[in-house]
Short mmCIF file of C-alpha atoms and ligand atoms in Angstrom, two decimals:
data_model
loop_
_atom_site.label_atom_id
_atom_site.label_comp_id
_atom_site.label_asym_id
_atom_site.label_seq_id
_atom_site.Cartn_x
_atom_site.Cartn_y
_atom_site.Cartn_z
CA MET A 10 11.25 -268.24 -65.66
CA GLU A 11 10.62 -269.17 -69.29
CA LEU A 12 10.34 -266.50 -72.00
CA PHE A 13 8.20 -267.04 -75.11
CA HIS A 14 8.62 -264.85 -78.14
CA THR A 15 6.18 -266.63 -80.45
CA PRO A 16 2.51 -267.58 -80.08
CA GLU A 17 3.46 -271.20 -80.88
CA GLN A 18 5.83 -271.39 -77.89
CA ALA A 19 3.22 -269.85 -75.57
CA LEU A 20 0.49 -272.21 -76.77
CA GLN A 21 2.80 -275.21 -76.40
CA TRP A 22 3.58 -274.24 -72.79
CA ALA A 23 -0.10 -273.74 -71.96
CA ASP A 24 -0.91 -277.07 -73.62
CA ALA A 25 1.79 -278.90 -71.67
CA ASN A 26 0.30 -277.46 -68.46
CA ARG A 27 -3.37 -277.90 -69.26
CA ASP A 28 -3.88 -280.27 -66.31
CA ARG A 29 -2.69 -277.58 -63.89
CA THR A 30 -4.36 -274.37 -62.78
CA VAL A 31 -2.57 -271.51 -64.52
CA GLY A 32 -3.08 -267.79 -63.90
CA LEU A 33 -2.61 -265.37 -66.78
CA VAL A 34 -1.50 -261.81 -65.94
CA PRO A 35 -1.79 -259.62 -69.05
CA THR A 36 0.26 -256.39 -68.85
CA MET A 37 1.71 -253.70 -71.05
CA GLY A 38 4.99 -253.72 -69.12
CA ALA A 39 6.36 -250.72 -67.14
CA LEU A 40 5.53 -252.92 -64.19
CA HIS A 41 5.04 -251.67 -60.64
CA GLU A 42 3.94 -253.23 -57.36
CA GLY A 43 0.34 -253.28 -58.61
CA HIS A 44 1.24 -255.66 -61.45
CA LEU A 45 3.49 -257.76 -59.24
CA SER A 46 0.65 -258.13 -56.73
CA LEU A 47 -1.37 -259.76 -59.55
CA VAL A 48 1.42 -262.28 -60.09
CA ARG A 49 1.56 -263.03 -56.36
CA GLN A 50 -2.22 -263.47 -56.27
CA ALA A 51 -2.02 -265.77 -59.32
CA LYS A 52 0.61 -267.85 -57.54
CA ARG A 53 -1.59 -268.10 -54.44
CA ASP A 54 -4.65 -269.18 -56.45
CA CYS A 55 -3.00 -271.28 -59.19
CA ARG A 56 -0.15 -273.73 -59.62
CA LEU A 57 1.57 -271.62 -62.30
CA CYS A 58 1.57 -268.03 -63.51
CA CYS A 59 2.19 -266.71 -67.02
CA ALA A 60 2.49 -262.93 -67.54
CA THR A 61 2.27 -261.23 -70.92
CA ILE A 62 4.00 -257.99 -71.85
CA PHE A 63 2.53 -256.32 -74.91
CA VAL A 64 1.96 -252.60 -75.48
CA ASN A 65 -1.29 -253.00 -77.39
CA PRO A 66 -1.54 -250.40 -80.18
CA THR A 67 -5.28 -250.85 -80.77
CA GLN A 68 -6.22 -249.49 -77.35
CA PHE A 69 -4.41 -246.18 -77.98
CA ALA A 70 -6.09 -243.54 -80.12
CA GLU A 71 -4.21 -241.20 -82.45
CA GLY A 72 -2.36 -238.63 -80.34
CA GLU A 73 -2.31 -240.78 -77.17
CA ASP A 74 0.90 -241.95 -75.51
CA LEU A 75 1.60 -245.17 -77.51
CA GLY A 76 4.97 -243.87 -78.75
CA LYS A 77 6.16 -242.67 -75.37
CA TYR A 78 4.57 -245.47 -73.30
CA PRO A 79 7.39 -246.49 -70.93
CA ARG A 80 9.35 -249.62 -71.97
CA THR A 81 11.34 -251.10 -69.06
CA LEU A 82 11.79 -254.72 -70.13
CA ASP A 83 14.86 -255.66 -68.05
CA ALA A 84 13.37 -254.32 -64.83
CA ASP A 85 9.99 -255.91 -65.70
CA LEU A 86 11.53 -259.37 -66.16
CA ALA A 87 13.53 -259.04 -62.93
CA GLY A 88 10.36 -258.04 -61.03
CA LEU A 89 8.33 -260.89 -62.52
CA ALA A 90 11.01 -263.47 -61.68
CA ASP A 91 11.20 -262.10 -58.16
CA ALA A 92 7.42 -262.34 -57.74
CA GLY A 93 7.54 -266.03 -58.72
CA CYS A 94 6.22 -265.79 -62.27
CA ASP A 95 6.83 -269.02 -64.23
CA ALA A 96 6.61 -267.81 -67.81
CA VAL A 97 6.37 -264.58 -69.81
CA PHE A 98 4.92 -264.18 -73.30
CA LEU A 99 6.41 -261.24 -75.22
CA PRO A 100 4.70 -261.08 -78.60
CA THR A 101 5.40 -258.46 -81.25
CA ALA A 102 2.74 -256.21 -82.76
CA GLU A 103 3.06 -258.13 -86.06
CA GLN A 104 2.35 -261.43 -84.31
CA ILE A 105 -0.79 -260.10 -82.64
CA TYR A 106 -1.97 -257.99 -85.60
CA PRO A 107 -0.56 -259.59 -88.77
CA PRO A 108 -1.10 -257.83 -92.11
CA GLY A 109 -4.78 -257.98 -93.07
CA PHE A 110 -6.00 -258.13 -89.46
CA SER A 111 -9.52 -256.64 -89.40
CA THR A 112 -11.64 -258.43 -86.77
CA TYR A 113 -12.42 -256.62 -83.51
CA VAL A 114 -14.52 -257.38 -80.46
CA GLN A 115 -17.60 -255.16 -80.08
CA PRO A 116 -17.25 -254.35 -76.37
CA PRO A 117 -20.17 -254.99 -74.01
CA GLN A 118 -22.67 -252.38 -72.81
CA VAL A 119 -20.65 -251.63 -69.67
CA ALA A 120 -17.94 -250.11 -71.90
CA SER A 121 -20.26 -247.19 -72.74
CA GLY A 122 -19.59 -243.78 -71.20
CA TRP A 123 -16.96 -242.85 -68.59
CA GLU A 124 -13.59 -243.81 -70.12
CA SER A 125 -15.20 -244.28 -73.54
CA SER A 126 -16.42 -240.67 -73.56
CA SER A 127 -12.87 -239.46 -74.04
CA ARG A 128 -11.38 -242.69 -75.47
CA PRO A 129 -14.12 -244.04 -77.78
CA THR A 130 -12.12 -246.94 -79.27
CA HIS A 131 -10.14 -247.84 -76.15
CA PHE A 132 -12.24 -250.78 -74.92
CA ARG A 133 -12.57 -252.22 -78.40
CA GLY A 134 -8.77 -252.53 -78.41
CA VAL A 135 -8.64 -253.88 -74.84
CA ALA A 136 -11.39 -256.48 -75.41
CA THR A 137 -9.82 -257.59 -78.69
CA VAL A 138 -6.32 -258.08 -77.32
CA VAL A 139 -7.52 -259.74 -74.11
CA LEU A 140 -9.64 -262.21 -76.09
CA LYS A 141 -6.65 -262.94 -78.33
CA LEU A 142 -4.38 -263.46 -75.31
CA PHE A 143 -6.95 -265.81 -73.76
CA HIS A 144 -6.78 -267.88 -76.97
CA LEU A 145 -3.01 -267.67 -77.39
CA VAL A 146 -2.30 -268.67 -73.77
CA PRO A 147 -5.34 -270.67 -72.65
CA THR A 148 -5.37 -270.67 -68.83
CA SER A 149 -7.84 -271.47 -66.07
CA HIS A 150 -7.69 -268.00 -64.46
CA ALA A 151 -6.80 -264.42 -65.51
CA PHE A 152 -5.92 -261.62 -63.09
CA PHE A 153 -6.64 -257.91 -63.56
CA GLY A 154 -6.26 -254.92 -61.25
CA GLN A 155 -9.33 -253.16 -59.90
CA LYS A 156 -7.62 -249.82 -60.51
CA ASP A 157 -8.92 -249.89 -64.10
CA TYR A 158 -12.41 -250.62 -62.83
CA GLN A 159 -14.35 -250.14 -66.07
CA GLN A 160 -11.79 -252.31 -67.90
CA LEU A 161 -12.34 -255.08 -65.32
CA CYS A 162 -16.14 -254.80 -65.83
CA VAL A 163 -15.66 -254.97 -69.61
CA ILE A 164 -13.47 -258.09 -69.41
CA ARG A 165 -15.87 -259.78 -66.95
CA ALA A 166 -18.87 -259.02 -69.19
CA MET A 167 -17.05 -260.18 -72.33
CA SER A 168 -16.01 -263.44 -70.64
CA ARG A 169 -19.57 -264.05 -69.44
CA ASP A 170 -21.25 -263.08 -72.73
CA LEU A 171 -18.87 -265.15 -74.87
CA ASN A 172 -18.70 -268.13 -72.46
CA LEU A 173 -14.93 -267.90 -72.19
CA PRO A 174 -13.59 -270.81 -70.11
CA VAL A 175 -11.45 -268.61 -67.90
CA GLN A 176 -12.14 -267.30 -64.41
CA VAL A 177 -11.57 -263.52 -64.33
CA VAL A 178 -10.18 -262.44 -60.95
CA GLY A 179 -10.19 -258.75 -59.91
CA CYS A 180 -7.41 -257.77 -57.50
CA PRO A 181 -7.24 -254.84 -55.05
CA ILE A 182 -5.67 -251.48 -55.95
CA ILE A 183 -2.11 -251.11 -54.68
CA ARG A 184 -1.34 -247.58 -53.47
CA GLU A 185 1.68 -245.40 -52.83
CA SER A 186 2.19 -244.48 -49.15
CA ASP A 187 0.18 -241.24 -49.63
CA GLY A 188 -2.78 -243.07 -51.18
CA LEU A 189 -2.13 -242.46 -54.90
CA ALA A 190 -3.17 -245.56 -56.86
CA MET A 191 -0.12 -247.10 -58.55
CA SER A 192 -0.05 -246.62 -62.33
CA SER A 193 2.60 -246.83 -65.01
CA ARG A 194 1.56 -243.29 -65.95
CA ASN A 195 2.34 -241.75 -62.53
CA ARG A 196 5.93 -241.31 -63.72
CA TYR A 197 4.75 -238.63 -66.21
CA LEU A 198 3.57 -236.29 -63.40
CA ASP A 199 5.60 -233.20 -62.51
CA SER A 200 5.97 -232.38 -58.79
CA ASP A 201 2.87 -230.12 -58.62
CA GLN A 202 0.75 -232.65 -60.46
CA ARG A 203 2.06 -235.45 -58.25
CA LEU A 204 0.98 -233.47 -55.17
CA ARG A 205 -2.52 -232.86 -56.55
CA ALA A 206 -2.85 -236.44 -57.83
CA ARG A 207 -3.38 -237.40 -54.16
CA LEU A 208 -6.76 -235.72 -54.38
CA LEU A 209 -8.27 -238.69 -56.22
CA SER A 210 -7.86 -241.05 -53.28
CA LEU A 211 -8.59 -238.24 -50.80
CA ALA A 212 -11.92 -237.47 -52.52
CA LEU A 213 -12.89 -241.15 -52.27
CA ALA A 214 -11.80 -241.26 -48.62
CA GLN A 215 -13.93 -238.18 -47.87
CA ALA A 216 -16.93 -239.78 -49.55
CA ASP A 217 -16.32 -242.88 -47.43
CA GLN A 218 -16.19 -240.78 -44.26
CA ALA A 219 -19.38 -238.95 -45.24
CA ILE A 220 -21.18 -242.27 -45.88
CA GLU A 221 -20.02 -243.48 -42.45
CA ASN A 222 -21.41 -240.24 -40.97
CA GLY A 223 -24.82 -240.90 -42.51
CA VAL A 224 -24.70 -238.89 -45.76
CA HIS A 225 -26.53 -241.23 -48.15
CA ASP A 226 -27.61 -238.76 -50.81
CA VAL A 227 -25.94 -239.63 -54.12
CA GLN A 228 -25.85 -236.02 -55.41
CA ALA A 229 -24.39 -234.71 -52.16
CA LEU A 230 -21.66 -237.37 -52.20
CA GLN A 231 -20.77 -236.68 -55.83
CA GLN A 232 -20.61 -232.95 -55.05
CA LEU A 233 -18.36 -233.64 -52.10
CA MET A 234 -15.92 -235.60 -54.32
CA THR A 235 -15.92 -232.89 -57.01
CA GLN A 236 -15.53 -230.16 -54.39
CA THR A 237 -12.54 -231.96 -52.82
CA LEU A 238 -10.91 -232.39 -56.22
CA SER A 239 -11.40 -228.77 -57.30
CA ALA A 240 -10.85 -226.97 -53.99
CA GLY A 241 -8.14 -229.22 -52.56
CA THR A 242 -8.08 -230.36 -48.98
CA VAL A 243 -6.09 -230.32 -45.79
CA VAL A 244 -4.20 -233.49 -44.84
CA ASP A 245 -2.27 -234.72 -41.88
CA ALA A 246 1.43 -234.59 -42.74
CA GLY A 247 3.21 -236.43 -39.95
CA GLY A 248 1.35 -234.72 -37.10
CA ALA A 249 1.18 -231.25 -38.75
CA THR A 250 -1.41 -230.21 -41.32
CA ALA A 251 -0.63 -229.52 -44.97
CA THR A 252 -2.82 -228.28 -47.81
CA VAL A 253 -3.10 -230.19 -51.07
CA PRO A 254 -4.07 -227.52 -53.64
CA GLY A 255 -7.11 -228.25 -55.82
CA ILE A 256 -7.24 -229.12 -59.51
CA PRO A 257 -8.01 -225.74 -61.11
CA VAL A 258 -11.15 -225.69 -63.27
CA GLY A 259 -10.40 -225.00 -66.94
CA GLY A 260 -6.62 -225.42 -66.62
CA VAL A 261 -4.38 -227.99 -68.36
CA ASP A 262 -5.27 -230.22 -65.44
CA SER A 263 -8.97 -231.00 -65.15
CA ILE A 264 -11.49 -233.29 -63.48
CA ASP A 265 -13.12 -235.59 -65.98
CA TYR A 266 -15.72 -237.26 -63.77
CA ALA A 267 -16.36 -238.06 -60.12
CA VAL A 268 -19.49 -240.21 -59.87
CA LEU A 269 -21.22 -242.92 -57.87
CA LEU A 270 -22.51 -245.78 -60.04
CA ASP A 271 -23.94 -249.27 -59.82
CA ALA A 272 -20.86 -251.44 -59.23
CA ASP A 273 -21.80 -254.01 -61.91
CA THR A 274 -23.49 -252.03 -64.69
CA LEU A 275 -21.77 -248.64 -64.17
CA GLN A 276 -25.18 -247.01 -64.59
CA PRO A 277 -26.06 -243.95 -62.46
CA ILE A 278 -27.84 -244.72 -59.18
CA GLU A 279 -30.39 -242.88 -57.07
CA HIS A 280 -29.87 -244.74 -53.80
CA LEU A 281 -27.07 -246.65 -52.12
CA GLN A 282 -29.08 -249.87 -51.94
CA GLN A 283 -26.89 -252.05 -54.19
CA PRO A 284 -23.11 -252.49 -54.36
CA PHE A 285 -21.86 -249.17 -55.73
CA VAL A 286 -18.57 -247.72 -56.93
CA GLY A 287 -17.10 -244.24 -56.80
CA LEU A 288 -15.27 -243.66 -60.10
CA ILE A 289 -12.92 -240.73 -60.58
CA ALA A 290 -10.89 -239.69 -63.63
CA ALA A 291 -8.76 -236.56 -63.92
CA ARG A 292 -6.26 -235.25 -66.42
CA PHE A 293 -2.89 -233.91 -65.41
CA GLY A 294 -1.64 -232.35 -68.63
CA SER A 295 -1.72 -235.25 -71.09
CA THR A 296 -1.71 -237.84 -68.29
CA ARG A 297 -5.02 -239.37 -67.33
CA LEU A 298 -5.35 -240.83 -63.85
CA LEU A 299 -8.10 -243.08 -62.52
CA ASP A 300 -9.17 -244.18 -59.08
CA ASN A 301 -12.18 -245.88 -57.54
CA ARG A 302 -13.64 -247.40 -54.43
CA VAL A 303 -16.37 -250.00 -54.05
CA TRP A 304 -18.96 -249.93 -51.26
CA GLN A 305 -21.50 -252.49 -50.14
CA PRO A 306 -25.18 -251.39 -49.99
CA VAL A 307 -26.06 -248.93 -47.25
CA GLN A 308 -29.30 -249.83 -45.40
O1 PAF B 413 -4.46 -252.96 -68.16
C1 PAF B 413 -3.60 -253.14 -69.06
O2 PAF B 413 -2.39 -253.09 -68.81
C2 PAF B 413 -4.07 -253.39 -70.48
O3 PAF B 413 -5.23 -252.66 -70.76
C3 PAF B 413 -4.25 -254.88 -70.80
C4 PAF B 413 -5.37 -255.50 -69.96
C5 PAF B 413 -2.96 -255.63 -70.55
C6 PAF B 413 -4.64 -255.05 -72.27
O4 PAF B 413 -3.66 -254.54 -73.11
#
């Protein structure tokens, strides 16, 4: 696996391989199975895979976890090599944002609301760095996890609106054995928070069950998700039942949103007659966790 520390090296590699399909996997490091599944998907779809590791300062607001964002470079490189990655680009902040840098991408409409309500400049930073990475390592494909669903919508819309010559591929969420969506931030959770973090996937599973059982009212389904998150639920724990306690309202942990939206525009819906997505965000202390599930239209 080749390592590139300068944009020139990365561009040279991409240029030398321009006749091959190449999959780009942008990451901020602290890699887990979710990231490695993107590399494996890239290797299935493309001849070569190049990952990037860059903790992008412009997508963190003042007071967010930029300083304490986990840095696990040795383990990341070992995991990437193991997953079959061919090259890794490791730029510095000065290379991406040299002195005088002042041009940002105005994110598309789909960036409005949801994550932007509590992180207003987040998608501006994501769109800007992703566009820069697409230019620095020009590839035929780019792979992103569906766990950050609004981010995936933003990158798809940006690529479409700006005619970027790269195919954006969304990849399935990879989950822990109890259903928690894998995230670099899960490591911040204490044991109580880790227990309650299961509620995100459980709330989506309950909505799924309710839809199967014929509940097609959007408000009722949203209420069911919120109710599961706040009241907790009973789960099967190896044959016995166990209670997962709810996320207390008004505590340090809180539910941010639990909504059903149009799967492409992320606008509210009244019926389930188009592809739709259940989006959930909750805070566990200073850690923000996201989960989602996409459904096809219900007739
Ligand atoms: O999802 C991430 O890890 C980041 O937001 C990304 C896409 C690598 C941009 O910094």
